[in-house]
Short mmCIF file of C-alpha atoms in Angstrom, two decimals:
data_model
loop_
_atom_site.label_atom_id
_atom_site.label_comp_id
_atom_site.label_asym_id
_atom_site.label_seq_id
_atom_site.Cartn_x
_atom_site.Cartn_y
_atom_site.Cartn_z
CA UNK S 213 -137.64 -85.31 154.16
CA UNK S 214 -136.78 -89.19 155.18
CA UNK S 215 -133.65 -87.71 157.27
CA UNK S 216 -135.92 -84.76 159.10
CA UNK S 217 -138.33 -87.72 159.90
CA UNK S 218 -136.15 -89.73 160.96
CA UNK S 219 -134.36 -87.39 163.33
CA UNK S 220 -137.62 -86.50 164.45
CA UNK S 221 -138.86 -89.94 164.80
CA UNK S 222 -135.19 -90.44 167.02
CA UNK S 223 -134.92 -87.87 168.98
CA UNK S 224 -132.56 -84.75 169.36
CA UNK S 225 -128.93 -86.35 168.57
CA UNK S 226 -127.03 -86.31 171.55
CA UNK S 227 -123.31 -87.48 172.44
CA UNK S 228 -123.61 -88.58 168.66
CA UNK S 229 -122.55 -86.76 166.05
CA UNK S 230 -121.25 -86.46 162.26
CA UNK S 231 -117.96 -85.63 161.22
CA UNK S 232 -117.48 -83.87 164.40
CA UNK S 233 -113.76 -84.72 165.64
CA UNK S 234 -114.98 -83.45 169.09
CA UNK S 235 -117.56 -86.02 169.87
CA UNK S 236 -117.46 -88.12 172.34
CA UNK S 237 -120.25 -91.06 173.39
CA UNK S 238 -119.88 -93.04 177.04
CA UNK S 239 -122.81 -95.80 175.18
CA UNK S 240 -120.83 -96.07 172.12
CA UNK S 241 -117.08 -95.45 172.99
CA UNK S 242 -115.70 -96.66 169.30
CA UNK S 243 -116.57 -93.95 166.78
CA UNK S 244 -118.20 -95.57 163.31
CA UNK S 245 -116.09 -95.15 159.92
CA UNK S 246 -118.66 -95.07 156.89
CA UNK S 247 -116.91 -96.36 153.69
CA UNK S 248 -119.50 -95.76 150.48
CA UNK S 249 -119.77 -97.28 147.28
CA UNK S 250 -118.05 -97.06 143.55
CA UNK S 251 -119.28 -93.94 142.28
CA UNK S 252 -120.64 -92.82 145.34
CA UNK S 253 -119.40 -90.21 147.97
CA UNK S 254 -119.51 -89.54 151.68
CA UNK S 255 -122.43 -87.12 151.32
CA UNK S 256 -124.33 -89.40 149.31
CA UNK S 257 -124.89 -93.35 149.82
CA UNK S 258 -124.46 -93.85 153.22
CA UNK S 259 -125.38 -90.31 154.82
CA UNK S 260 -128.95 -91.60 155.88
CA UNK S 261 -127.14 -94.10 157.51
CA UNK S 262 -124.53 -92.39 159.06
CA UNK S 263 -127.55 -89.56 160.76
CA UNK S 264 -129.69 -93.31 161.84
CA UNK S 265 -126.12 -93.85 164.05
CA UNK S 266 -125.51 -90.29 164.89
CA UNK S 267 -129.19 -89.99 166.26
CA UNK S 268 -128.40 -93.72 168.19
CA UNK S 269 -125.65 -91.90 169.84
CA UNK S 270 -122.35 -93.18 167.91
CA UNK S 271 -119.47 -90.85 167.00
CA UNK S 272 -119.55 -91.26 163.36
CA UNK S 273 -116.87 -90.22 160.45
CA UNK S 274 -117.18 -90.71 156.59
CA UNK S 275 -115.03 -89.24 153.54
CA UNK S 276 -114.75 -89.71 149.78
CA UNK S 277 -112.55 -91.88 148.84
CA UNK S 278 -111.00 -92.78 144.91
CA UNK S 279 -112.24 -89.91 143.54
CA UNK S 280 -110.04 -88.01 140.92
CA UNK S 281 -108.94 -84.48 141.26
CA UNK S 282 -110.43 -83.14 138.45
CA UNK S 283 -114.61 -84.65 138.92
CA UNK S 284 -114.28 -85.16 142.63
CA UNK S 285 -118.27 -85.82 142.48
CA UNK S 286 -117.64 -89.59 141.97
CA UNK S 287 -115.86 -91.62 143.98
CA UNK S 288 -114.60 -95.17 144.33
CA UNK S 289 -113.09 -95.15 140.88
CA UNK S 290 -109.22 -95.49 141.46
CA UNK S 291 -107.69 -98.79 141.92
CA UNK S 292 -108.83 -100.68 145.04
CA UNK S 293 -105.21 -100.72 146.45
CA UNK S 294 -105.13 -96.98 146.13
CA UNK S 295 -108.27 -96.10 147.83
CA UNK S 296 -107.38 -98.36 150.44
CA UNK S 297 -104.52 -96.53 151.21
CA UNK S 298 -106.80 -93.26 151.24
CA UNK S 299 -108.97 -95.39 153.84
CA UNK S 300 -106.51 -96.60 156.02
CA UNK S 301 -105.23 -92.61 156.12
CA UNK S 302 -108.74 -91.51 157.52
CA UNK S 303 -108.79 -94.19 160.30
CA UNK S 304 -105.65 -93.34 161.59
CA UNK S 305 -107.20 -89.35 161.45
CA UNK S 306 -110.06 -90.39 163.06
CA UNK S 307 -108.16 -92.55 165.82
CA UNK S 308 -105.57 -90.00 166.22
CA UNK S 309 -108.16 -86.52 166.75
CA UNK S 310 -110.74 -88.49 168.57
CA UNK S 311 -108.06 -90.43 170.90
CA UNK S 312 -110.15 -93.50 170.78
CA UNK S 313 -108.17 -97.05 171.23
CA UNK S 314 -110.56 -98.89 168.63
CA UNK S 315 -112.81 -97.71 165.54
CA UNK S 316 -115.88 -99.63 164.06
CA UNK S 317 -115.89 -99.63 160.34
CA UNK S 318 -119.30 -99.94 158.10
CA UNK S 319 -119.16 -100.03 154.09
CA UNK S 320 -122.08 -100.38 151.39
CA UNK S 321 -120.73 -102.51 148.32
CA UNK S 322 -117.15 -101.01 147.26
CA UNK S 323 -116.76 -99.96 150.55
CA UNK S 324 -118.13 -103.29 151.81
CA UNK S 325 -115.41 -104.41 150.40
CA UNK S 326 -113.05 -102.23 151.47
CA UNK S 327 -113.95 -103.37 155.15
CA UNK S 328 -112.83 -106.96 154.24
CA UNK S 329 -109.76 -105.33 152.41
CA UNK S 330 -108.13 -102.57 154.16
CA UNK S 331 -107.56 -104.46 157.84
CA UNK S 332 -106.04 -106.90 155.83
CA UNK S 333 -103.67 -105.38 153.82
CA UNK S 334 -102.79 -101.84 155.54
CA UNK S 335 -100.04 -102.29 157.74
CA UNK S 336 -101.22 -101.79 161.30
CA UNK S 337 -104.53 -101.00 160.68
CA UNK S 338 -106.53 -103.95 161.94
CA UNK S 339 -105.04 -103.25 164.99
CA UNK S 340 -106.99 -100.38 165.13
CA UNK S 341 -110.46 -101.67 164.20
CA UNK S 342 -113.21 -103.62 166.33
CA UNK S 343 -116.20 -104.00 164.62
CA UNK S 344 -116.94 -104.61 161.20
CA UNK S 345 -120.02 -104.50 158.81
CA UNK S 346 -119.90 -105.30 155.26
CA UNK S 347 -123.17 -104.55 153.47
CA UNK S 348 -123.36 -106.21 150.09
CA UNK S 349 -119.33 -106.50 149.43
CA UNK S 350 -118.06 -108.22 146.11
CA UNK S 351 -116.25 -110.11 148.23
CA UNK S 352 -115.27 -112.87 145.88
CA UNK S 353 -116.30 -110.54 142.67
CA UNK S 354 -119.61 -109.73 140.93
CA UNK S 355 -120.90 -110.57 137.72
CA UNK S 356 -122.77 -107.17 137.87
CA UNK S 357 -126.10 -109.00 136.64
CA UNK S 358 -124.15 -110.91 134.18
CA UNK S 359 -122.11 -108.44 132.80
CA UNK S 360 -119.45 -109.15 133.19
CA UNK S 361 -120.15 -112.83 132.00
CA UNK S 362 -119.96 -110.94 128.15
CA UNK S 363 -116.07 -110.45 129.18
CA UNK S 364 -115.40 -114.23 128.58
CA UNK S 365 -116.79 -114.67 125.31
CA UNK S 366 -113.51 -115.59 123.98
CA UNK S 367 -111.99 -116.92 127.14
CA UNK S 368 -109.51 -115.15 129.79
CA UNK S 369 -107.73 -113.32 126.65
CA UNK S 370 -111.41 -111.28 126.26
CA UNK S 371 -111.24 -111.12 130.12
CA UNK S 372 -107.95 -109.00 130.15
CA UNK S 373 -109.11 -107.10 127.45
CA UNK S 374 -112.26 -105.77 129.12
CA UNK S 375 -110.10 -105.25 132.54
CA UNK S 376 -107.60 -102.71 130.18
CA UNK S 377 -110.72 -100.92 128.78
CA UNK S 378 -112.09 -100.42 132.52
CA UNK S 379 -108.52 -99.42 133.54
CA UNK S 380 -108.30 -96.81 130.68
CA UNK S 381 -112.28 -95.33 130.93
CA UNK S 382 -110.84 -94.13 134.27
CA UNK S 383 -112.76 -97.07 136.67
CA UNK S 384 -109.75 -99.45 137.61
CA UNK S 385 -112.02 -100.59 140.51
CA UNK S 386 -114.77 -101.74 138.12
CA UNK S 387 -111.72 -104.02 137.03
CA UNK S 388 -110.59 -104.74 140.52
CA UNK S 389 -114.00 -105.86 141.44
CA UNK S 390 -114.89 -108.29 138.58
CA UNK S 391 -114.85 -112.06 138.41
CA UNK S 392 -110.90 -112.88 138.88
CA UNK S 393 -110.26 -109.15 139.81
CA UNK S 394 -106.69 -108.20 140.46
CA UNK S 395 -108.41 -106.67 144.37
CA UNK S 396 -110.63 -110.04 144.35
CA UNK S 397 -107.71 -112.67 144.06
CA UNK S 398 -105.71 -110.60 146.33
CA UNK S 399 -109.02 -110.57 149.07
CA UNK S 400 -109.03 -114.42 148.61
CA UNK S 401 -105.59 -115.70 148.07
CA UNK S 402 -106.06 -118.06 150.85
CA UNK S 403 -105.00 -115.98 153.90
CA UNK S 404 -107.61 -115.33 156.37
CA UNK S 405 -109.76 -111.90 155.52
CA UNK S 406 -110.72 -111.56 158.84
CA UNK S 407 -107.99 -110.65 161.12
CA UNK S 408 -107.05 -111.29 164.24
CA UNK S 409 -109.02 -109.17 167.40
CA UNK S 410 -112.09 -108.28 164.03
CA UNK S 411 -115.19 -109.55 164.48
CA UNK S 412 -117.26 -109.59 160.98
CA UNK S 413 -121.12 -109.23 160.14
CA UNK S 414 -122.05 -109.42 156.40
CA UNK S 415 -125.63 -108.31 154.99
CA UNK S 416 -126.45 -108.66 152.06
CA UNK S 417 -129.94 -108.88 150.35
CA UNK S 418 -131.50 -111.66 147.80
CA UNK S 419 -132.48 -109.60 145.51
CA UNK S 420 -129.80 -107.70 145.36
CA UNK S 421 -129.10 -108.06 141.42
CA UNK S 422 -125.55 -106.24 140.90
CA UNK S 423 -123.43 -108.65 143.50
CA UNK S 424 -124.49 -111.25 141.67
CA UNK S 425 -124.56 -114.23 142.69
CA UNK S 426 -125.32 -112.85 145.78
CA UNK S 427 -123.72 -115.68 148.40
CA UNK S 428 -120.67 -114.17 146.88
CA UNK S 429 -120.92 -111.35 149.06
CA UNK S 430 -120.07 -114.05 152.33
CA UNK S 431 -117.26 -114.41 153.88
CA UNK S 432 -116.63 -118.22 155.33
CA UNK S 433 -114.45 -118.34 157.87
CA UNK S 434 -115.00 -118.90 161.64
CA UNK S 435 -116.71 -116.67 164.03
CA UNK S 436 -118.18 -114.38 160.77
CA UNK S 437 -121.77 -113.67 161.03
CA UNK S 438 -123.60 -114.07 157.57
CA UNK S 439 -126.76 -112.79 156.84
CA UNK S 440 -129.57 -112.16 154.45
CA UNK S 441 -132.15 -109.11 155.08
CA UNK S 442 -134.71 -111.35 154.11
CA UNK S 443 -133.89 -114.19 157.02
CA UNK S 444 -134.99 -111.11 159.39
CA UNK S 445 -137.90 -109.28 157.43
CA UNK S 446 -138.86 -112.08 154.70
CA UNK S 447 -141.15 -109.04 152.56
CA UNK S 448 -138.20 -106.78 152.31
CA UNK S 449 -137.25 -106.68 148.36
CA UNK S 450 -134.57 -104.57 148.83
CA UNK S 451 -131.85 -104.30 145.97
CA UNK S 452 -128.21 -103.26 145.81
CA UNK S 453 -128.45 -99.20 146.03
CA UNK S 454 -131.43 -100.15 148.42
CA UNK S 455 -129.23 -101.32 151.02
CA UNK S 456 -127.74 -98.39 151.39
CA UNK S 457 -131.11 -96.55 152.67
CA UNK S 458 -133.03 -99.13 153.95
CA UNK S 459 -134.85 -98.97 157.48
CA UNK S 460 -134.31 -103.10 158.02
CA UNK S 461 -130.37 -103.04 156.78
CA UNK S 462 -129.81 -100.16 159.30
CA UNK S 463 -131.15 -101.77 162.27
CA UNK S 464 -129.11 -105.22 161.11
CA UNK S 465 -126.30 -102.92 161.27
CA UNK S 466 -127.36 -101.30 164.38
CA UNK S 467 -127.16 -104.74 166.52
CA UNK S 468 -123.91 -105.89 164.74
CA UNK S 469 -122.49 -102.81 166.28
CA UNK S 470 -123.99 -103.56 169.52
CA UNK S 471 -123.36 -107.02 169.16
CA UNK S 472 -126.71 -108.06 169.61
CA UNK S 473 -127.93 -110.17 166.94
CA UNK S 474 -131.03 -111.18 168.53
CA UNK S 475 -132.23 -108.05 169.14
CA UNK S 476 -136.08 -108.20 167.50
CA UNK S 477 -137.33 -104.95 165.78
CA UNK S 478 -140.33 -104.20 163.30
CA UNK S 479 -139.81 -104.69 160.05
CA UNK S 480 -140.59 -102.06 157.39
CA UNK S 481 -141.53 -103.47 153.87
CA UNK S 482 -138.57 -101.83 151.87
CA UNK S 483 -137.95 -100.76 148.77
CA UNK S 484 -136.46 -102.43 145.87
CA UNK S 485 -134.20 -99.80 145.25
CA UNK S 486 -132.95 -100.60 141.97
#
């Protein structure tokens, strides 16, 4: 019912489309990449999304990533490395059937992170990108609420005990994502995230209790544009799986696309969405 609102609320989608190799928009030339989050899939995290951009006239494109043969129902659950090969795949579909020069590439938590990640580590694939959006990425790890804080009870031997467990329960990414994360020391070893020709907006949310603490999600280099729901619509309380649905996040999204930040729009109160 929100997405038949919406649409409604939007207009007929025009040049816009999903999944559709065959669209083509003249306002929005670079189609939009969706990346979801761990345990999520194309069809369910950032689908509301992806119809908000469809119905605003962008080309847009999402698949499941990490997701193991046999339950193919969850995904983000392989190694961070191995879904980021998976990713990096796609774009080069998407670039290759659509014929566009440039993609724009949007990701909710894992695959917030995967936006920092993949341009930096697939071979020739920043080269490809313009735009990117991070909402709520792990960038320098999560506690997951303090979680993971339980993993150091006996120092970093506990630490590497909990990452095996993670690795064996079939969710190396849960490891990759922790405090001191094989993925998260990789992501910061020094080197630039952002590369060259990118240009990076993060969003995250201060209440958002599973990137915890949540200025962890920034990224502080030059030219990156950080930002907090809240700093736009102060009475939003949206949480982590919140961001993924929520009316204020879209429309921060929707101007780093356009690049224009100062774009003013009505705020909607949110919903925690924990």
């Amino acid at each position: 019912m929100l997405l038949l609102g919406l649409l409604s609320l939007l207009g007929t989608v025009s040049a816009g489309a999903i999944n559709d190799f065959t669209c083509r928009s003249t306002t929005h030339p670079n189609p939009v990449v969706l990346l979801h989050g761990l345990g999520a899939t194309w069809y369910e995290d950032l689908n509301y999304l992806q119809a908000f951009l469809a119905a605003s006239d962008f080309c847009t494109f999402a698949s499941t990533y990490g997701a193991y043969d046999a339950f193919p129902f969850l995904g983000g659950l392989k190694p961070i490395n191995d879904s980021a090969a998976e990713i990096a795949s796609y774009i080069r579909t998407v670039a290759n059937e659509t014929g566009a020069s440039k993609i724009d590439l949007v990701g909710h938590s894992e695959g917030g992170f995967q936006t920092l990640y993949v341009p930096k580590f697939e071979a020739g694939i920043a080269d490809l990108l313009d735009t990117l959006v991070a909402i709520a990425p792990p960038t320098h790890g999560t506690t997951f609420a303090g979680l993971y804080d339980l993993a150091y009870v006996l120092g970093n031997v506990s630490r590497t005990l909990v990452g095996e467990a993670l690795d064996i329960l079939g969710c190396p990414a849960c490891n990759d994502l922790g405090p001191d994360g094989p993925a998260v020391l990789r992501l910061n070893d020094g080197d630039p995230i952002v590369q060259s020709g990118n240009r990076l907006t993060v969003i995250a949310s201060t209440d958002d209790e599973l990137v915890t603490p949540t200025q962890t999600a920034f990224v502080d280099e030059t030219g990156v544009r950080n930002e907090y729901v809240q700093a736009t619509c102060p009475l939003d309380p949206v949480g982590h799986i919140g961001e993924a649905y929520d009316l204020n996040v879209w429309n921060l999204v929707l101007n780093a696309l356009e690049d224009t930040p100062e774009r003013e729009f009505v705020c909607v109160l949110g919903s925690p969405g924990k």
